[in-house]
mmCIF file of C-alpha atoms in Angstrom:
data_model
loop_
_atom_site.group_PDB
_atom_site.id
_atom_site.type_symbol
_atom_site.label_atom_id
_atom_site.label_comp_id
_atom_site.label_asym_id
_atom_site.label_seq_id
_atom_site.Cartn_x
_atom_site.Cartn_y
_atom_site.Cartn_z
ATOM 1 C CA UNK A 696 0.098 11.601 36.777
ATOM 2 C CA UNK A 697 -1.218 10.636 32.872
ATOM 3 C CA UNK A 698 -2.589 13.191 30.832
ATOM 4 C CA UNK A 699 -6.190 13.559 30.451
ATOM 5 C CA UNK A 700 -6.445 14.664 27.024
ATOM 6 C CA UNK A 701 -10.283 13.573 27.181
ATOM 7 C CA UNK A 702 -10.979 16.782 29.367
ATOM 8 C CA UNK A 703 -11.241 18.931 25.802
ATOM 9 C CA UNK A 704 -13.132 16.217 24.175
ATOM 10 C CA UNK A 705 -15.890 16.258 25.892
ATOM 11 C CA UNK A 706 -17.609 19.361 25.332
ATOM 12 C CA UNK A 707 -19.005 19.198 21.346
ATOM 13 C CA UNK A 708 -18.089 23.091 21.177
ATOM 14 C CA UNK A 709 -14.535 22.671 22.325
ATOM 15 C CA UNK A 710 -13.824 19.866 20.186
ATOM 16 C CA UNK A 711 -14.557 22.409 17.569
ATOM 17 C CA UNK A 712 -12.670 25.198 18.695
ATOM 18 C CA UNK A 713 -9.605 22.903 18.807
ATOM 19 C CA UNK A 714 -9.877 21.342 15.877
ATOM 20 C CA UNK A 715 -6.643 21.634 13.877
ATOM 21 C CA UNK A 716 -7.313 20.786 10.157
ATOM 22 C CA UNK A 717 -10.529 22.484 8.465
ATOM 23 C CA UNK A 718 -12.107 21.351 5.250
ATOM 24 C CA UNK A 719 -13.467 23.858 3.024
ATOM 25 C CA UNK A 720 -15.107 23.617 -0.374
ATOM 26 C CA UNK A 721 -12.329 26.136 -1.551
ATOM 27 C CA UNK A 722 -10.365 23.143 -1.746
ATOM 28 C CA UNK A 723 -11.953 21.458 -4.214
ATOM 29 C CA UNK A 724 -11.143 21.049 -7.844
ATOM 30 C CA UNK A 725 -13.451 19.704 -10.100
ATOM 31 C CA UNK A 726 -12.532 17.057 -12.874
ATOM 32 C CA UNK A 727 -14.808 17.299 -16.126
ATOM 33 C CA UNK A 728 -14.869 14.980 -19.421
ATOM 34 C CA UNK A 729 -15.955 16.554 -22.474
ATOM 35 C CA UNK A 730 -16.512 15.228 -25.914
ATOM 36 C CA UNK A 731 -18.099 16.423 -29.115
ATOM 37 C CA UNK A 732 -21.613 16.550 -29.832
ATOM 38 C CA UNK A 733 -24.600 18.195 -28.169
ATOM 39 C CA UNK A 734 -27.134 17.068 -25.174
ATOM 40 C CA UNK A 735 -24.478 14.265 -24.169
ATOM 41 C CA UNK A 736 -24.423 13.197 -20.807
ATOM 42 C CA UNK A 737 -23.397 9.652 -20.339
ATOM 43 C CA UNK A 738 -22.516 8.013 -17.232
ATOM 44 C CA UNK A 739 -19.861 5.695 -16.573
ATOM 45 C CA UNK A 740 -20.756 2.410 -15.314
ATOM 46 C CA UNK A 741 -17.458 1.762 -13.374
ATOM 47 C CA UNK A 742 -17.444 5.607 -11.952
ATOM 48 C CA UNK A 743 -21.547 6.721 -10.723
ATOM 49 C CA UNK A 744 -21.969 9.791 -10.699
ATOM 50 C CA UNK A 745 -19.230 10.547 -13.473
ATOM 51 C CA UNK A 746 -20.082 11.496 -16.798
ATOM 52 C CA UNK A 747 -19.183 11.953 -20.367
ATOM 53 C CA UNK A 748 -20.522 15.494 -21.740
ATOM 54 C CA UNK A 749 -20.615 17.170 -24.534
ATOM 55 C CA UNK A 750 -19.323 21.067 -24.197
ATOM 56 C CA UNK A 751 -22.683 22.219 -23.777
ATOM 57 C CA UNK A 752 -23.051 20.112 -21.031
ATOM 58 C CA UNK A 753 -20.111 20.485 -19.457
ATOM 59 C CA UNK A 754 -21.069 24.508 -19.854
ATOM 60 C CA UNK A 755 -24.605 23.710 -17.938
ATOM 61 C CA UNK A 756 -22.160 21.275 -15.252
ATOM 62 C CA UNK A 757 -20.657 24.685 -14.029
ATOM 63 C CA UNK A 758 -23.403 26.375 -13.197
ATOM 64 C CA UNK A 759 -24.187 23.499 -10.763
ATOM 65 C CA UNK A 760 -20.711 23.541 -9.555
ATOM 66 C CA UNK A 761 -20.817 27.807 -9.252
ATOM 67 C CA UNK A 762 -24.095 26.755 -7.365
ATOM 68 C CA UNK A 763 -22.391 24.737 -4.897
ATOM 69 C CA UNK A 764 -19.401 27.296 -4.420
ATOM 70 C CA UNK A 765 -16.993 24.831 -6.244
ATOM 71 C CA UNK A 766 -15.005 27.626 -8.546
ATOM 72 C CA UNK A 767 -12.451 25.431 -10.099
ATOM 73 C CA UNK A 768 -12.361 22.694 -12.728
ATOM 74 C CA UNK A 769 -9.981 20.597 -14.426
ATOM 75 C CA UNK A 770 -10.728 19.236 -18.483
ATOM 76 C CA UNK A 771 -10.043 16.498 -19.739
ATOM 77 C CA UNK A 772 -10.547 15.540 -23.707
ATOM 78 C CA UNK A 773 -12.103 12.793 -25.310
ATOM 79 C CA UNK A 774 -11.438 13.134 -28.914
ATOM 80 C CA UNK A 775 -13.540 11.662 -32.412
ATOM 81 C CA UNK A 776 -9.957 10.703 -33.775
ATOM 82 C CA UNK A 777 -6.983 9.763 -32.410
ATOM 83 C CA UNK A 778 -3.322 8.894 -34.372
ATOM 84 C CA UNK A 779 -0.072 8.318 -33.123
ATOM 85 C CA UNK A 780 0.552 11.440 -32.131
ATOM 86 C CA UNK A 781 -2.554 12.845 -30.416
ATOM 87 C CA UNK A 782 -2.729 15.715 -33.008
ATOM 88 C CA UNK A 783 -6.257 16.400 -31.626
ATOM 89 C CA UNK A 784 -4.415 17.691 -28.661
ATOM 90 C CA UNK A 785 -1.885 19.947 -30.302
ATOM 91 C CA UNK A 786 -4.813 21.492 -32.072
ATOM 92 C CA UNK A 787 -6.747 25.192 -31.991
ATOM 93 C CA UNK A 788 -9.737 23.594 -32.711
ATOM 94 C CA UNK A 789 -9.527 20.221 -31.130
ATOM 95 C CA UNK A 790 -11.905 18.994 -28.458
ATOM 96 C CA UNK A 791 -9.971 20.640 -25.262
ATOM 97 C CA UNK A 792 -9.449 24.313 -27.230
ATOM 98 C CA UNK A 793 -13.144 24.523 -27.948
ATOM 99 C CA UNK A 794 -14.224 23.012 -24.398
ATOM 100 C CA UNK A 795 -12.102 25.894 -23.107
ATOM 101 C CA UNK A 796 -13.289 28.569 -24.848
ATOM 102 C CA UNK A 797 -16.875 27.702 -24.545
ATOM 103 C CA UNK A 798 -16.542 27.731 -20.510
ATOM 104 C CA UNK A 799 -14.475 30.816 -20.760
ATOM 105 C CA UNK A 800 -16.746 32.587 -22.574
ATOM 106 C CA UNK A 801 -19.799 31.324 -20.332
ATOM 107 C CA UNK A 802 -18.385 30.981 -17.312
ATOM 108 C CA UNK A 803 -15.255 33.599 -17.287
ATOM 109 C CA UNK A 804 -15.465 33.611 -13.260
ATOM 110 C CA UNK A 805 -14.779 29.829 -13.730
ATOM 111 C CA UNK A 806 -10.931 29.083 -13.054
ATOM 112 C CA UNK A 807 -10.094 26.184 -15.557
ATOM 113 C CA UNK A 808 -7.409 24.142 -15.407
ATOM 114 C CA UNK A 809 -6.789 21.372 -18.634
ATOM 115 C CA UNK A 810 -4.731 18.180 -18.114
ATOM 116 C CA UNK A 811 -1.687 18.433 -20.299
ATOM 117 C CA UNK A 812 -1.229 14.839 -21.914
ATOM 118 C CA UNK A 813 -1.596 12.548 -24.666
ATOM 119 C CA UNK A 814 -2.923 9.514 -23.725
ATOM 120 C CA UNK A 815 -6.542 10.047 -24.423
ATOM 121 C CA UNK A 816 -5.341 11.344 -27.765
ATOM 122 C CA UNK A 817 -3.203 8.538 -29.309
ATOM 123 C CA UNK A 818 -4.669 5.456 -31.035
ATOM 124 C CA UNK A 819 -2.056 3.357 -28.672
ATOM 125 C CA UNK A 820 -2.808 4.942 -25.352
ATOM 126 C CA UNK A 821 0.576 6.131 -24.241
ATOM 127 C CA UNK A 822 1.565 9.814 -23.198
ATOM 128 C CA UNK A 823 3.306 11.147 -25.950
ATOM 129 C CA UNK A 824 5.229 9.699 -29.197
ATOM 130 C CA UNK A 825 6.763 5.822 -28.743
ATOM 131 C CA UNK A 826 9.858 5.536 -29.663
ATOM 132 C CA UNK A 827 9.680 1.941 -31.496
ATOM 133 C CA UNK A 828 13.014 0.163 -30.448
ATOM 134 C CA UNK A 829 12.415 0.910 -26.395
ATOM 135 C CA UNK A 830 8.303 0.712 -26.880
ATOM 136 C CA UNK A 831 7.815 3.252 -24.819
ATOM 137 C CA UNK A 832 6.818 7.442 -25.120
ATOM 138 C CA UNK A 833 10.473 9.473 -26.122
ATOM 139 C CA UNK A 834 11.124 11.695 -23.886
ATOM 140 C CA UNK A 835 12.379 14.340 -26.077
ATOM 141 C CA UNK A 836 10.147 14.458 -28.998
ATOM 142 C CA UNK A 837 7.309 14.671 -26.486
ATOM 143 C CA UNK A 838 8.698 17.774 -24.770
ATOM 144 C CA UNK A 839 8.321 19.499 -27.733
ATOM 145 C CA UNK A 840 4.499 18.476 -28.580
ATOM 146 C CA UNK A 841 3.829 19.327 -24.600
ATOM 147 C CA UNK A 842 4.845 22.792 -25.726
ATOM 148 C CA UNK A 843 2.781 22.910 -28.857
ATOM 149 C CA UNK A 844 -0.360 21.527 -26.489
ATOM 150 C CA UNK A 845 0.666 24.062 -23.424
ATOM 151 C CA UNK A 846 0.800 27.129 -25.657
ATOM 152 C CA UNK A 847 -3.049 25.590 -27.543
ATOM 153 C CA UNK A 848 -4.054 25.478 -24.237
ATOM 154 C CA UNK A 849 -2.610 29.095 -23.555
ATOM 155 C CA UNK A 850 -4.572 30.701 -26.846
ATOM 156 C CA UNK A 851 -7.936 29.241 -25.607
ATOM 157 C CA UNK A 852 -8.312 31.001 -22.500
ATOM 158 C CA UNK A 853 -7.024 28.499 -19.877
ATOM 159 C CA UNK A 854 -6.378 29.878 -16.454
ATOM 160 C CA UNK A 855 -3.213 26.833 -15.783
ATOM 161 C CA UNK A 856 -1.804 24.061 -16.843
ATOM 162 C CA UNK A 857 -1.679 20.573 -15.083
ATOM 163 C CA UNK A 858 0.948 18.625 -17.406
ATOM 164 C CA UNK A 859 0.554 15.177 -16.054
ATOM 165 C CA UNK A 860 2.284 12.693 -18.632
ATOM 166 C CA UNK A 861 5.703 12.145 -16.049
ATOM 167 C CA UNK A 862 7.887 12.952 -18.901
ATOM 168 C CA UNK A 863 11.788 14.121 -17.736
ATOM 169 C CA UNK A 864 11.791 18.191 -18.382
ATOM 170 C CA UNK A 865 7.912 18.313 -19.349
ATOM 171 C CA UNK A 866 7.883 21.743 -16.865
ATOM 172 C CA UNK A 867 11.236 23.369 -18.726
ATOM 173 C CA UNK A 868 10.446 22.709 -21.369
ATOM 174 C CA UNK A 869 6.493 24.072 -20.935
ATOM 175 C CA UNK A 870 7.578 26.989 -19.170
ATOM 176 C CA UNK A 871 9.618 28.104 -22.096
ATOM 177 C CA UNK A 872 7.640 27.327 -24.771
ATOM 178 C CA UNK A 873 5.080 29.467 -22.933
ATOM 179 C CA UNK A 874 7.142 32.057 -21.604
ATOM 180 C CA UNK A 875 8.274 32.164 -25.502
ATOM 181 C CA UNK A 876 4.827 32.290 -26.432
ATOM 182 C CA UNK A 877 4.122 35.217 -24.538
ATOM 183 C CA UNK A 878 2.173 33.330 -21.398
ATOM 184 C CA UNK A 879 4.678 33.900 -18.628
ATOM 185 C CA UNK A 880 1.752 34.681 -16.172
ATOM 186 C CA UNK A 881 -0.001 31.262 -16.923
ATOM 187 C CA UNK A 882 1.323 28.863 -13.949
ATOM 188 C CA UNK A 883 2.101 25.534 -14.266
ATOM 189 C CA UNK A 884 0.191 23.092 -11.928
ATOM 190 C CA UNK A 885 2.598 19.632 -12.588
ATOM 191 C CA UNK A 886 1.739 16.619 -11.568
ATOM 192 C CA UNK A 887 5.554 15.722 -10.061
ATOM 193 C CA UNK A 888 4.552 12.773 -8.240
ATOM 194 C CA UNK A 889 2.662 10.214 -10.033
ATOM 195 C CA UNK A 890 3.017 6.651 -9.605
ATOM 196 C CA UNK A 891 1.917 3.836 -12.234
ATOM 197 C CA UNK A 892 -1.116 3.048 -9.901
ATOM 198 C CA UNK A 893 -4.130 0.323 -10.297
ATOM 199 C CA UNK A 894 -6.289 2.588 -8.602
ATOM 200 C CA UNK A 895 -6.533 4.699 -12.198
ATOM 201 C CA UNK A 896 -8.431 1.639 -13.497
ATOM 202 C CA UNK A 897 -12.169 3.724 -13.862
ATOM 203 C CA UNK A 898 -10.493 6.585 -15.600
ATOM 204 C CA UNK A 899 -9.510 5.015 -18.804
ATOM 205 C CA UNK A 900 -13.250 3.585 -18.964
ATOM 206 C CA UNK A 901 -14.421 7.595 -18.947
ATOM 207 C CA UNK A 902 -11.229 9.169 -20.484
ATOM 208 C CA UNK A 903 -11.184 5.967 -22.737
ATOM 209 C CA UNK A 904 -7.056 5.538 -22.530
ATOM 210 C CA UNK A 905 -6.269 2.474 -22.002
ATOM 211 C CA UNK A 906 -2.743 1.754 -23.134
ATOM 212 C CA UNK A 907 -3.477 -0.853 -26.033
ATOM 213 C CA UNK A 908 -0.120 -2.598 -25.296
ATOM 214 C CA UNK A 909 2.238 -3.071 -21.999
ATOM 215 C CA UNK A 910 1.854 -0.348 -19.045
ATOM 216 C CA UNK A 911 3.300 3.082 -18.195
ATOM 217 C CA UNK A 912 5.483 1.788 -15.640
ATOM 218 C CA UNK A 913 8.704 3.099 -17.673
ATOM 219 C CA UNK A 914 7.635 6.498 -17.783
ATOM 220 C CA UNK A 915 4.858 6.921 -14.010
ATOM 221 C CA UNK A 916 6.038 6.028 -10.647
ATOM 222 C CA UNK A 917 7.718 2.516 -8.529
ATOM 223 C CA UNK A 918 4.817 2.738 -5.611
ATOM 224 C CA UNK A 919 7.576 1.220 -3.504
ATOM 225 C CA UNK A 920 10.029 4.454 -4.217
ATOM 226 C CA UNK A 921 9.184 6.938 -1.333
ATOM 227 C CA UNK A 922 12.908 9.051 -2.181
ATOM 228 C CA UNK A 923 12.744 9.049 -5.765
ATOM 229 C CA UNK A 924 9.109 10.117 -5.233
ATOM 230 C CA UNK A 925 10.178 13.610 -3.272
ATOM 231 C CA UNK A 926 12.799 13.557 -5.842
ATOM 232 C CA UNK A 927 10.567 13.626 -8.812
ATOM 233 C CA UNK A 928 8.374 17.096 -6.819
ATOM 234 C CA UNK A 929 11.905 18.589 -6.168
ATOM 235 C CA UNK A 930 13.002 18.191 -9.669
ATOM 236 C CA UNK A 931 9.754 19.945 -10.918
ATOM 237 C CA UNK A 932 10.319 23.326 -8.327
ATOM 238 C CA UNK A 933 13.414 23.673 -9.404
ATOM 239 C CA UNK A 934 12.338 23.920 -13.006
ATOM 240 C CA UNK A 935 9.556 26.236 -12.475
ATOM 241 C CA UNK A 936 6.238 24.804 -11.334
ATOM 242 C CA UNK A 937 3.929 27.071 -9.484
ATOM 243 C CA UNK A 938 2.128 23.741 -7.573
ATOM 244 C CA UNK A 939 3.458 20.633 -7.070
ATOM 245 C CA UNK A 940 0.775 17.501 -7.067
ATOM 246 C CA UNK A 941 0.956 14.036 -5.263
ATOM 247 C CA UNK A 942 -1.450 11.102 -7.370
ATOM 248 C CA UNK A 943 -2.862 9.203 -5.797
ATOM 249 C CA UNK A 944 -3.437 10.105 -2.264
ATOM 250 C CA UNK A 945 -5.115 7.349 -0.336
ATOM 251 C CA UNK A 946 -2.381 5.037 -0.557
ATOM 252 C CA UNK A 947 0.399 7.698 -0.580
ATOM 253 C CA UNK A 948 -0.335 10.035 2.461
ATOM 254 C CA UNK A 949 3.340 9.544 3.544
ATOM 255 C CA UNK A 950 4.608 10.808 0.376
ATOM 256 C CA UNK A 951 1.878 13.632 0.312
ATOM 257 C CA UNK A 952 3.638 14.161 3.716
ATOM 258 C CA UNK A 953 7.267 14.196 2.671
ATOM 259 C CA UNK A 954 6.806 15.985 -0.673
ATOM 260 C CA UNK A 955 5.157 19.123 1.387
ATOM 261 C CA UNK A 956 7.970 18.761 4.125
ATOM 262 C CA UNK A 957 10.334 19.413 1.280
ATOM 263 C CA UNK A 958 9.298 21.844 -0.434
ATOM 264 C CA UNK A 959 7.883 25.083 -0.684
ATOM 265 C CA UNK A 960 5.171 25.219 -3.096
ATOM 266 C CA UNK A 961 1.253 24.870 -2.449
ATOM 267 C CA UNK A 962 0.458 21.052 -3.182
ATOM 268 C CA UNK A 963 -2.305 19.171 -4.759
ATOM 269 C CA UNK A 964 -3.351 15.590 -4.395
ATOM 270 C CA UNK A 965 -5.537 14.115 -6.925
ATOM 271 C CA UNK A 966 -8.215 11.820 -5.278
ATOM 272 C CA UNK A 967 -8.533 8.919 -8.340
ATOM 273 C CA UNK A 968 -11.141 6.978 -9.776
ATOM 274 C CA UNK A 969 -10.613 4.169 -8.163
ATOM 275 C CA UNK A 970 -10.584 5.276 -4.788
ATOM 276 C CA UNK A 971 -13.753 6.913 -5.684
ATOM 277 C CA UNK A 972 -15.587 3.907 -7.061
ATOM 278 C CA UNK A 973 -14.143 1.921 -4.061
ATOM 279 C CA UNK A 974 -16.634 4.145 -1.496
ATOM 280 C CA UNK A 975 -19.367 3.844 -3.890
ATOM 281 C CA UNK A 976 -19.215 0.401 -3.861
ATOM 282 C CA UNK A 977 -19.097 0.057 -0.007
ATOM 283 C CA UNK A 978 -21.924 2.326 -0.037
ATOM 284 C CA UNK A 979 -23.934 0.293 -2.500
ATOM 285 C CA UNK A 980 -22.882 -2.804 -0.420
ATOM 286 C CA UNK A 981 -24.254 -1.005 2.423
ATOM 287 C CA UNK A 982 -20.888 -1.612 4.155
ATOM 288 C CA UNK A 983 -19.877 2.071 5.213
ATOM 289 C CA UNK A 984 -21.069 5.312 6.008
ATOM 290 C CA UNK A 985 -20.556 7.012 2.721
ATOM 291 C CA UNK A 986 -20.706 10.203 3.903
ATOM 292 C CA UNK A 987 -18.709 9.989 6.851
ATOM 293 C CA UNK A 988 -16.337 7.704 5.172
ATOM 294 C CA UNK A 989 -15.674 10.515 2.282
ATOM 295 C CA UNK A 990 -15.300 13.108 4.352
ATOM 296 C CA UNK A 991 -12.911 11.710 6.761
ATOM 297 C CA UNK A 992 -10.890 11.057 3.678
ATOM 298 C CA UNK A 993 -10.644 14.196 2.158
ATOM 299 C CA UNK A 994 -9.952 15.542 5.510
ATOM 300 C CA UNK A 995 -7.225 13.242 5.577
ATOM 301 C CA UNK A 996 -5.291 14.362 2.326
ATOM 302 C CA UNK A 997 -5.776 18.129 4.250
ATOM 303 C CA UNK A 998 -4.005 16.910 7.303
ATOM 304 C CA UNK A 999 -1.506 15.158 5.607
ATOM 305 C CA UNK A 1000 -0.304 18.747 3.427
ATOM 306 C CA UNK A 1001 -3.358 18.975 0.415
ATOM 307 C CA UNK A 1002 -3.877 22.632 -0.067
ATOM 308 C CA UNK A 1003 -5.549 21.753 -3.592
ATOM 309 C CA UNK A 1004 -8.233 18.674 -3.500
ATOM 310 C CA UNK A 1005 -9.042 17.310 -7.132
ATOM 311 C CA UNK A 1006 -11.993 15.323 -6.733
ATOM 312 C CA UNK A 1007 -14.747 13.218 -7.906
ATOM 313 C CA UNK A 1008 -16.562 13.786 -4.565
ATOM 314 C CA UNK A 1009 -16.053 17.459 -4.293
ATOM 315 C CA UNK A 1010 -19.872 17.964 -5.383
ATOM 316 C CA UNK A 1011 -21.506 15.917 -2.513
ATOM 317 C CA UNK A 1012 -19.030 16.992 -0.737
ATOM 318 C CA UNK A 1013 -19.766 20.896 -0.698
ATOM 319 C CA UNK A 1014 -23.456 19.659 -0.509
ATOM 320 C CA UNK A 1015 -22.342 18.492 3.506
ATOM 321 C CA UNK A 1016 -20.191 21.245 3.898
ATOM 322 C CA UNK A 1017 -22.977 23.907 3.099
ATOM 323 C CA UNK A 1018 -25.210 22.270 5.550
ATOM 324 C CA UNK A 1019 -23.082 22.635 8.758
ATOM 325 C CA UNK A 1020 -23.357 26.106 8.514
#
């Protein structure tokens, strides 16, 4: 006899009572872009939807986001000047220290999360220092200025860090300098898994880091290297981060798969820019379902081992979620 699995498919309020994987707008993280100046909020052509703000914006964005139950962001920092260095980033009163402390102080029920990096900060567009005879970041030097930024970070209220620049050591070397630093409670939310992906190609139009020469393939991710992927997440627990992340997710659900199989920490994916733009466009094509078609995707990064969603959708997302109940 074959198995009638349709018998508990039939009945709408079954199917709901056995569904296994539940989407929640506590899974959402928020990213934000903030930039200096006041009343700016500029959309980005490739991204809709997506905005540059100034902090006072970005101050006004969370009580939208508190609105809509969404009680996590993560910052990113668009500088006036950049050098060779980023030295916007390693400073107290740089653009992602004073974004900080103005959501902190408006919004102190606001977890905030900054990405810890340097490529929106250096006139070349790379993650940290180059070292001129490989052209490409060193490794080393960079460690230390992702301690400098980490403990900056630290001073301005931040409730984690999300160091994403796939440097060798970047959590060791983070956790000390802010264990040193007297931040031992502030966890470390690394981004252990990222591959050099074309689906980041929106971002650098709204973080505006574009590498100005070659790629970041010597220092991000093979997308063909599914071992040295769980490799790179293992590396990173054993060093002391508190949550492991997988970017991107749509094309890497197997590895979000096989880094939560092999490991023990919660896990975040980061749903990118271009996957984002890519529904828009459907949608604008009229091609898809948008709705449908973004939620059965960030349902799919749950199933597949997402306890943390970043996302671009998470706002129309929460908008659905707060209308099935």
């Amino acid at each position: 006899m074959f198995t009638r699995f349709r018998r508990k498919r039939i009945h709408p309020v079954l199917r709901d009572l056995l569904q296994e994987t539940h989407l929640s707008v506590n899974d959402f993280m928020y990213p934000l872009f903030a930039r200096s100046g006041e009343g700016i909020k500029d959309e980005v052509a490739s991204m809709p939807g997506v905005y540059q703000m100034s902090i006072d914006e970005v101050v006004k964005e969370c009580d939208v986001l508190k609105k809509l139950g969404i009680r996590a962001i993560i910052l990113f920092g668009i500088p006036d000047t950049k050098d060779s260095v980023g030295s916007d980033a390693m400073c107290e009163h740089g653009i992602m220290a004073e974004t900080v402390r103005a959501v902190k102080a408006a919004h102190p029920d606001m977890f905030v999360v900054t990405d810890l990096c340097f490529c929106e900060y250096t006139d070349h567009g790379h993650c940290g220092v180059l070292d001129p005879v490989l052209e490409t970041v060193d490794n080393d030097i960079t460690l230390d200025n992702l301690a400098k930024q980490a403990i900056v970070h630290a001073k301005a209220g931040v409730d984690m860090i999300a160091p994403s620049g796939m440097m060798d050591g970047m959590i060791q070397a983070i956790r000390k300098g802010l264990d040193n630093a007297g931040f031992e409670n502030l966890p470390v939310m690394s981004y252990s898994t990222k591959f050099a992906s074309a689906y980041y190609g929106p971002f650098r139009d709204v973080a505006e880091s574009s590498p100005s020469f070659g790629d970041r393939r010597s220092y991000q991710m093979n997308p063909a290297n599914r071992t040295e992927a769980i490799a790179e997440s293992v590396a990173d627990e054993q060093e002391g981060a508190d949550i492991l992340m997988v970017k991107p997710a749509l094309a890497y659900m197997d590895v979000i798969r096989d880094v939560k199989n092999n490991t023990t920490l919660p896990l975040a994916v980061y749903n990118v820019s271009g996957e984002y733009s890519m529904l828009k466009m459907a949608a604008k094509a009229g091609v898809i379902d948008y709705d449908r078609v973004m939620m059965e995707t960030l349902l799919g990064f749950k199933r597949a081992g997402a306890d943390i969603i970043i996302t671009y959708h998470a706002k129309e997302a929460a908008l659905l979620l707060q209308k099935q109940f």
